[in-house]
Coordinates of C-alpha atoms and ligand atoms in Angstrom, one line a residue:
X1 CA -1.4 -6.7 -9.9
X2 CA 0.5 -10.2 -8.6
X3 CA 2.5 -9.3 -6.6
X4 CA 1.3 -5.8 -5.3
X5 CA 3.8 -2.7 -5.6
X6 CA 5.7 -1.1 -2.4
X7 CA 4.6 2.5 -1.7
X8 CA 5.8 5.0 0.8
X9 CA 3.2 7.9 1.8
X10 CA 5.8 10.3 3.9
X11 CA 3.0 11.7 6.6
X12 CA -0.2 10.5 7.6
X13 CA -2.5 12.7 5.4
X14 CA -6.7 12.1 5.4
X15 CA -7.7 8.3 5.3
X16 CA -9.5 8.8 2.5
X17 CA -6.5 9.1 0.5
X18 CA -4.6 6.5 2.3
X19 CA -7.3 4.2 2.3
X20 CA -6.8 3.8 -1.5
X21 CA -3.7 3.6 -1.8
X22 CA -4.2 0.4 0.7
X23 CA -6.5 -1.1 -0.7
X24 CA -3.9 -1.6 -4.2
X25 CA -0.7 -1.9 -2.7
X26 CA 1.9 -2.7 0.1
X27 CA 1.5 0.4 2.1
X28 CA 4.6 2.2 4.6
X29 CA 2.8 5.7 5.9
X30 CA 5.7 7.3 7.8
X31 CA 4.0 7.9 11.7
X32 CA 6.8 10.5 12.8
X33 CA 5.0 13.2 13.3
X34 CA 7.0 15.9 11.3
X35 CA 9.0 16.4 7.7
X36 CA 10.8 13.2 8.3
X37 CA 14.7 13.4 8.7
X38 CA 16.9 12.9 5.6
X39 CA 18.3 10.4 6.3
X40 CA 15.1 7.9 7.4
X41 CA 13.4 9.7 4.2
X42 CA 15.7 7.4 2.3
X43 CA 16.0 4.3 4.3
X44 CA 12.8 4.7 3.9
X45 CA 12.1 4.8 0.2
X46 CA 14.6 1.8 -0.8
X47 CA 13.2 0.1 -3.1
X48 CA 9.7 1.5 -3.5
X49 CA 7.4 1.2 -6.7
X50 CA 5.7 4.1 -5.4
X51 CA 6.1 7.5 -3.2
X52 CA 3.1 10.1 -1.8
X53 CA 5.3 13.2 -0.5
X54 CA 4.2 16.7 0.9
X55 CA 6.0 20.5 -0.1
X56 CA 8.0 19.4 2.9
X57 CA 10.0 16.6 1.3
X58 CA 12.7 17.2 -0.6
X59 CA 12.4 14.8 -3.8
X60 CA 16.2 14.9 -5.8
X61 CA 18.8 13.3 -7.4
X62 CA 19.8 11.5 -4.1
X63 CA 16.2 10.5 -3.0
X64 CA 15.4 8.8 -6.6
X65 CA 19.0 6.9 -6.5
X66 CA 18.1 5.4 -3.0
X67 CA 14.8 4.2 -3.9
X68 CA 16.4 2.8 -6.3
X69 CA 14.5 1.6 -10.2
X70 CA 11.7 0.4 -8.9
X71 CA 10.4 4.1 -8.2
X72 CA 7.7 4.7 -11.2
X73 CA 5.6 7.2 -9.3
X74 CA 5.9 10.7 -7.1
X75 CA 2.6 11.4 -6.8
X76 CA 3.3 14.8 -4.7
X77 CA 0.1 15.9 -1.9
X78 CA -0.1 19.0 -3.6
X79 CA -0.2 21.1 -6.4
X80 CA 3.1 23.6 -6.6
X81 CA 5.8 20.2 -7.3
X82 CA 9.3 22.6 -6.6
X83 CA 10.2 20.5 -4.2
X84 CA 10.6 17.6 -6.6
X85 CA 13.0 17.6 -9.5
X86 CA 11.8 17.1 -12.1
X87 CA 13.8 17.1 -15.2
X88 CA 15.8 13.9 -12.9
X89 CA 12.9 12.6 -12.5
X90 CA 12.2 12.3 -16.6
X91 CA 15.2 11.6 -17.2
X92 CA 14.9 7.8 -14.7
X93 CA 11.3 7.2 -16.2
X94 CA 9.8 8.4 -13.6
X95 CA 6.1 10.2 -13.2
X96 CA 5.2 13.0 -10.9
X97 CA 2.2 13.9 -10.1
X98 CA 0.5 17.1 -8.7
X99 CA -2.7 17.9 -7.7
X100 CA -4.1 20.6 -9.2
X101 CA -7.9 22.4 -9.3
X102 CA -9.0 20.8 -6.5
X103 CA -7.4 23.5 -3.9
X104 CA -8.1 25.9 -6.2
X105 CA -11.0 27.9 -4.3
X106 CA -10.0 27.2 -1.1
X107 CA -6.6 28.2 -1.9
X108 CA -7.9 31.7 -3.2
X109 CA -10.2 32.1 -0.4
X110 CA -6.9 32.3 1.8
X111 CA -5.4 34.8 -0.4
X112 CA -8.7 37.1 -0.4
X113 CA -9.1 36.3 3.9
X114 CA -4.9 38.2 4.3
X115 CA -6.2 40.6 1.7
X116 CA -8.9 41.8 3.7
X117 CA -7.3 41.1 7.5
X118 CA -4.1 43.4 6.2
X119 CA -6.4 45.9 4.7
X120 CA -8.4 46.0 7.7
X121 CA -6.1 45.8 10.3
X122 CA -7.7 42.1 12.2
X123 CA -5.2 41.0 13.5
X124 CA -3.8 43.7 15.3
X125 CA -7.6 44.6 16.0
X126 CA -8.1 41.2 17.7
X127 CA -5.0 42.0 19.9
X128 CA -5.9 45.1 21.0
X129 CA -8.8 43.4 22.6
X130 CA -7.2 40.4 24.2
X131 CA -5.3 43.4 25.9
X132 CA -8.0 45.1 27.6
X133 CA -7.0 47.7 25.7
X134 CA -10.7 48.1 23.6
X135 CA -12.6 51.3 25.8
X136 CA -15.4 51.5 22.7
X137 CA -15.6 53.0 19.2
X138 CA -13.2 55.5 18.5
X139 CA -13.6 57.6 15.4
X140 CA -9.4 57.4 14.5
X141 CA -8.9 54.1 16.1
X142 CA -7.2 51.1 13.9
X143 CA -8.2 53.3 10.1
X144 CA -7.5 50.7 7.4
X145 CA -7.8 50.8 3.9
X146 CA -11.2 50.0 1.7
X147 CA -11.4 47.2 -0.7
X148 CA -14.0 47.9 -2.3
X149 CA -14.1 50.0 -5.3
X150 CA -9.7 49.7 -5.2
X151 CA -7.0 47.2 -8.4
X152 CA -6.4 44.0 -7.3
X153 CA -2.5 43.2 -9.4
X154 CA -2.9 40.2 -9.5
X155 CA 0.7 37.8 -10.6
X156 CA 0.4 34.6 -12.1
X157 CA -3.0 34.3 -13.9
X158 CA -3.5 30.8 -13.5
X159 CA -6.4 28.5 -11.7
X160 CA -6.2 29.9 -8.7
X161 CA -5.1 34.1 -10.1
X162 CA -8.3 33.5 -11.9
X163 CA -10.2 32.8 -9.0
X164 CA -9.1 35.9 -7.0
X165 CA -10.2 38.2 -10.7
X166 CA -13.8 36.3 -9.9
X167 CA -14.0 37.0 -6.2
X168 CA -12.8 40.2 -7.1
X169 CA -16.1 41.4 -9.5
X170 CA -17.9 40.8 -6.0
X171 CA -15.9 43.9 -4.9
X172 CA -15.8 46.1 -7.7
X173 CA -12.8 45.9 -7.7
X174 CA -10.5 46.6 -10.8
X175 CA -8.9 43.7 -12.0
X176 CA -4.7 43.9 -13.4
X177 CA -2.4 40.9 -13.7
X178 CA 0.5 39.6 -15.0
X179 CA 1.7 36.8 -16.3
X180 CA 3.9 34.8 -18.8
X181 CA 1.1 35.0 -21.8
X182 CA -1.7 36.6 -21.6
X183 CA -5.0 34.9 -21.8
X184 CA -7.5 35.0 -24.6
X185 CA -9.4 37.8 -24.8
X186 CA -12.5 36.2 -24.0
X187 CA -11.5 35.2 -21.1
X188 CA -10.4 38.7 -20.0
X189 CA -13.7 40.2 -20.4
X190 CA -15.6 37.1 -18.3
X191 CA -13.2 38.4 -15.5
X192 CA -12.9 42.2 -16.8
X193 CA -9.3 41.8 -16.5
X194 CA -6.7 43.5 -18.3
X195 CA -2.9 42.7 -18.4
X196 CA -0.1 44.9 -17.8
X197 CA 3.6 44.1 -17.7
X198 CA 4.5 43.9 -14.5
X199 CA 6.4 47.4 -13.1
X200 CA 3.3 48.8 -14.6
X201 CA 0.7 46.4 -12.4
X202 CA 3.6 46.8 -9.8
X203 CA 2.7 50.7 -10.1
X204 CA -1.1 50.3 -10.6
X205 CA -1.8 48.2 -8.2
X206 CA -3.0 49.0 -3.9
X207 CA -3.7 45.6 -3.4
X208 CA -1.2 42.9 -5.2
X209 CA -1.4 38.9 -4.9
X210 CA 1.3 36.7 -5.9
X211 CA 0.5 33.6 -8.0
X212 CA 2.6 32.1 -9.9
X213 CA 4.9 28.7 -9.1
X214 CA 8.4 28.9 -7.5
X215 CA 10.6 28.6 -10.8
X216 CA 13.8 29.3 -11.6
X217 CA 12.6 32.6 -13.1
X218 CA 10.2 33.8 -10.4
X219 CA 12.7 33.3 -7.6
X220 CA 13.0 36.5 -5.9
X221 CA 10.2 38.1 -8.6
X222 CA 9.5 40.6 -5.9
X223 CA 12.9 41.7 -4.8
X224 CA 14.0 45.7 -3.5
X225 CA 13.8 47.4 -7.0
X226 CA 10.0 45.7 -6.5
X227 CA 8.8 47.0 -3.9
X228 CA 10.4 50.4 -4.5
X229 CA 8.1 50.7 -8.0
X230 CA 4.6 50.1 -5.6
X231 CA 2.4 52.5 -3.7
X232 CA 3.6 53.3 -0.4
X233 CA -0.4 52.3 0.3
X234 CA -0.5 49.3 -1.9
X235 CA -0.4 45.8 0.4
X236 CA 1.3 41.9 -1.7
X237 CA -0.5 39.1 -0.5
X238 CA 2.2 35.7 -1.0
X239 CA -0.1 32.9 -0.4
X240 CA 2.2 31.0 -3.8
X241 CA 6.1 29.8 -2.1
X242 CA 7.9 32.1 -0.2
X243 CA 11.2 32.1 -2.4
X244 CA 9.3 34.5 -5.3
X245 CA 9.5 37.1 -2.9
X246 CA 12.8 38.4 -1.1
X247 CA 12.1 37.9 2.5
X248 CA 15.0 40.5 3.5
X249 CA 14.2 43.3 1.2
X250 CA 10.2 43.1 2.8
X251 CA 10.8 43.5 6.3
X252 CA 13.5 46.4 5.3
X253 CA 9.8 47.6 3.2
X254 CA 7.5 47.9 5.5
X255 CA 9.6 48.4 8.4
X256 CA 10.0 52.0 6.7
X257 CA 7.0 52.4 5.2
X258 CA 8.3 52.3 1.4
X259 CA 4.3 50.3 1.1
X260 CA 1.6 50.0 3.9
X261 CA 1.2 46.1 4.4
X262 CA 2.3 42.3 4.0
X263 CA 0.2 39.2 4.2
X264 CA 2.0 35.5 4.1
X265 CA 1.4 32.6 4.0
X266 CA 4.2 31.5 2.6
X267 CA 8.1 32.5 3.8
X268 CA 11.5 32.0 2.3
X269 CA 13.0 28.9 4.7
X270 CA 9.8 27.6 5.4
X271 CA 9.5 27.1 8.7
X272 CA 11.4 30.1 9.6
X273 CA 10.5 33.5 9.7
X274 CA 12.6 36.8 8.6
X275 CA 13.4 37.8 12.2
X276 CA 12.6 41.5 11.4
X277 CA 9.3 40.7 9.6
X278 CA 7.9 39.1 13.6
X279 CA 8.3 42.4 15.2
X280 CA 6.6 44.5 12.7
X281 CA 2.4 45.2 13.5
X282 CA 2.1 45.9 8.8
X283 CA 2.2 42.1 8.2
X284 CA -0.4 39.4 8.6
X285 CA 1.8 35.6 9.0
X286 CA 0.0 32.2 8.6
X287 CA 1.6 29.3 8.5
X288 CA 1.0 27.7 4.9
X289 CA -3.0 27.3 5.1
X290 CA -4.1 27.9 2.0
X291 CA -5.9 24.6 1.1
X292 CA -6.4 23.7 4.5
X293 CA -9.8 23.0 4.7
X294 CA -10.9 19.8 5.8
X295 CA -13.0 19.2 1.9
X296 CA -9.9 19.8 0.0
X297 CA -7.6 18.3 1.8
X298 CA -9.7 15.2 1.6
X299 CA -9.6 15.7 -2.4
X300 CA -6.3 16.1 -2.1
X301 CA -5.6 12.7 -0.6
X302 CA -8.0 11.1 -3.4
X303 CA -6.8 12.8 -6.0
X304 CA -2.5 12.1 -5.4
X305 CA -3.4 9.1 -4.2
X306 CA -6.0 7.9 -7.2
X307 CA -2.2 9.6 -9.2
X308 CA -0.3 7.4 -7.7
X309 CA -2.5 3.8 -8.4
X310 CA -3.1 4.7 -12.0
X311 CA 0.8 5.1 -12.4
X312 CA 1.5 1.3 -10.8
X313 CA -1.2 -0.2 -12.6
X314 CA 0.5 0.9 -16.2
X315 CA -2.2 3.7 -16.6
X316 CA -1.0 7.6 -17.7
X317 CA -2.3 9.4 -14.5
X318 CA -5.2 12.1 -14.9
X319 CA -2.6 14.6 -13.3
X320 CA 1.2 14.5 -14.6
X321 CA 3.3 16.7 -14.4
X322 CA 6.3 15.3 -16.9
X323 CA 4.0 14.3 -19.6
X324 CA 6.6 14.7 -22.2
X325 CA 7.4 11.1 -20.1
X326 CA 4.7 9.7 -22.3
X327 CA 6.0 7.5 -24.1
X328 CA 10.1 7.0 -23.2
Ligands
NAP1 P1 -0.9 27.7 -12.3 O1 -2.9 27.5 -12.4 O2 0.3 27.0 -13.1 O3 -0.8 28.9 -12.7 C1 0.4 29.6 -11.7 C2 0.4 30.6 -13.5 O4 1.1 31.4 -13.0 C3 0.0 30.3 -15.1 O5 -0.9 31.5 -15.2 C4 1.3 30.3 -14.8 O6 2.1 30.2 -16.8 C5 2.4 31.8 -14.5 N1 3.7 31.4 -14.6 C6 4.7 30.3 -14.3 N2 6.0 31.3 -14.5 C7 5.7 32.2 -15.0 C8 6.4 33.6 -14.9 N3 7.6 32.9 -14.9 N4 6.2 35.1 -15.2 C9 5.1 35.0 -15.4 N5 3.9 33.9 -15.1 C10 4.1 32.8 -14.6 O7 -1.7 27.2 -10.6 P2 -2.0 27.3 -9.7 O8 -2.7 26.0 -9.1 O9 -2.7 29.0 -9.7 O10 -0.5 27.4 -8.8 C11 -0.3 28.4 -8.4 C12 0.9 28.6 -7.1 O11 0.5 28.2 -6.3 C13 1.8 27.3 -6.8 O12 2.6 27.2 -7.8 C14 2.1 27.0 -5.4 O13 2.6 26.9 -5.4 C15 1.0 27.8 -4.6 N6 -0.4 27.4 -4.1 C16 0.4 27.5 -2.7 C17 -0.8 27.5 -2.2 C18 -0.5 27.3 -0.5 O14 -1.1 26.4 0.7 N7 -0.4 28.4 0.1 C19 -2.0 26.1 -2.6 C20 -1.9 25.6 -3.5 C21 -1.3 26.6 -4.6 P3 1.9 29.3 -17.0 O15 0.8 28.5 -17.5 O16 2.0 29.4 -19.1 O17 3.3 28.6 -17.0
GLV2 C1 0.6 24.1 -1.7 O1 1.3 25.0 -1.0 C2 -0.4 23.1 -2.7 O2 0.7 23.6 -3.7 O3 -0.5 22.4 -3.0
GLV3 C1 -20.6 52.7 13.7 O1 -21.3 51.4 14.5 C2 -20.9 53.3 13.0 O2 -23.2 53.3 13.2 O3 -21.3 54.1 11.9

């Protein structure tokens, strides 16, 4: 690399990642404390060889066009890449990379936390104590639902979905899963998980946790009809992507007590939240915290930076999303 490649990092990420990029590239790190406004993004990507971006940046045809013909890599600081038009990138010979694996356990921990919080009414309880309403132990105060021994329905049985199954064994849960394809019988046996078509899973599970990526096929995978298939005592947990669930339909189902509760880390129109949800006690809301541990965010930064630098050195990066690009 005689002339250093030019790179844009769209927002401050952990220093460990920035350092790696800076060693190899002429690096511009946005110092704007927010998602870069569209016009600013379109201006800053000009003549860049690489972009290290976030899931909150929409990287579409217009952005790739604005970057110009030097652009070789879009390195996402996330495992999900629904914010990037991958087909368009492939057409243009641009490599797209993500950060799988390093955030699996951290995200599963968060999904588990959401499940326990809604089942045992922890957020309601916290508000109750702070409001000065606690007058001592009561036989019927804030009763919830047992997780131990119940049935967990996992929608999307990839890395994070399977990490949920491993946690479930410590809670003596029956585990059922739905995915586009069944895992091997060896994996099913190891994880004590049985396949169910989605409608059956919806009817059988006490807790349903969503771990599919957002794609045209999974948009509103859970809508009015699917919510109506769930048991009245069941809970829905989403730490994947907001638009996988029809948020308005969910708010109606919760309001009418057609299901017992929900816990969400992601929303259909982030950072907007369906106003009806904000009024309800039977839903726990988190601000997209899935991978938000110190250790994991650092690992993601290093991984995204390494992916980016490798492409700019002419190598195949370890976490290439559009594999079909090789040999193009
Ligand atoms: P993964 O390993 O790719 O798992 C996703 C699973 O869903 C795969 O088994 C995939 O099957 C399956 N799938 C894809 N399309 C489907 C469909 N239409 N119907 C049924 N199953 C389908 O991904 P992961 O690492 O577990 O991450 C899952 C998602 O979680 C990410 O895409 C991201 O959006 C989200 N996420 C959120 C946070 C957060 O902060 N809340 C953090 C990390 C991840 P194939 O492998 O056959 O495609
Ligand atoms: C977070 O949502 C991710 O996809 O990494
Ligand atoms: C509750 O605190 C109990 O002792 O049962």
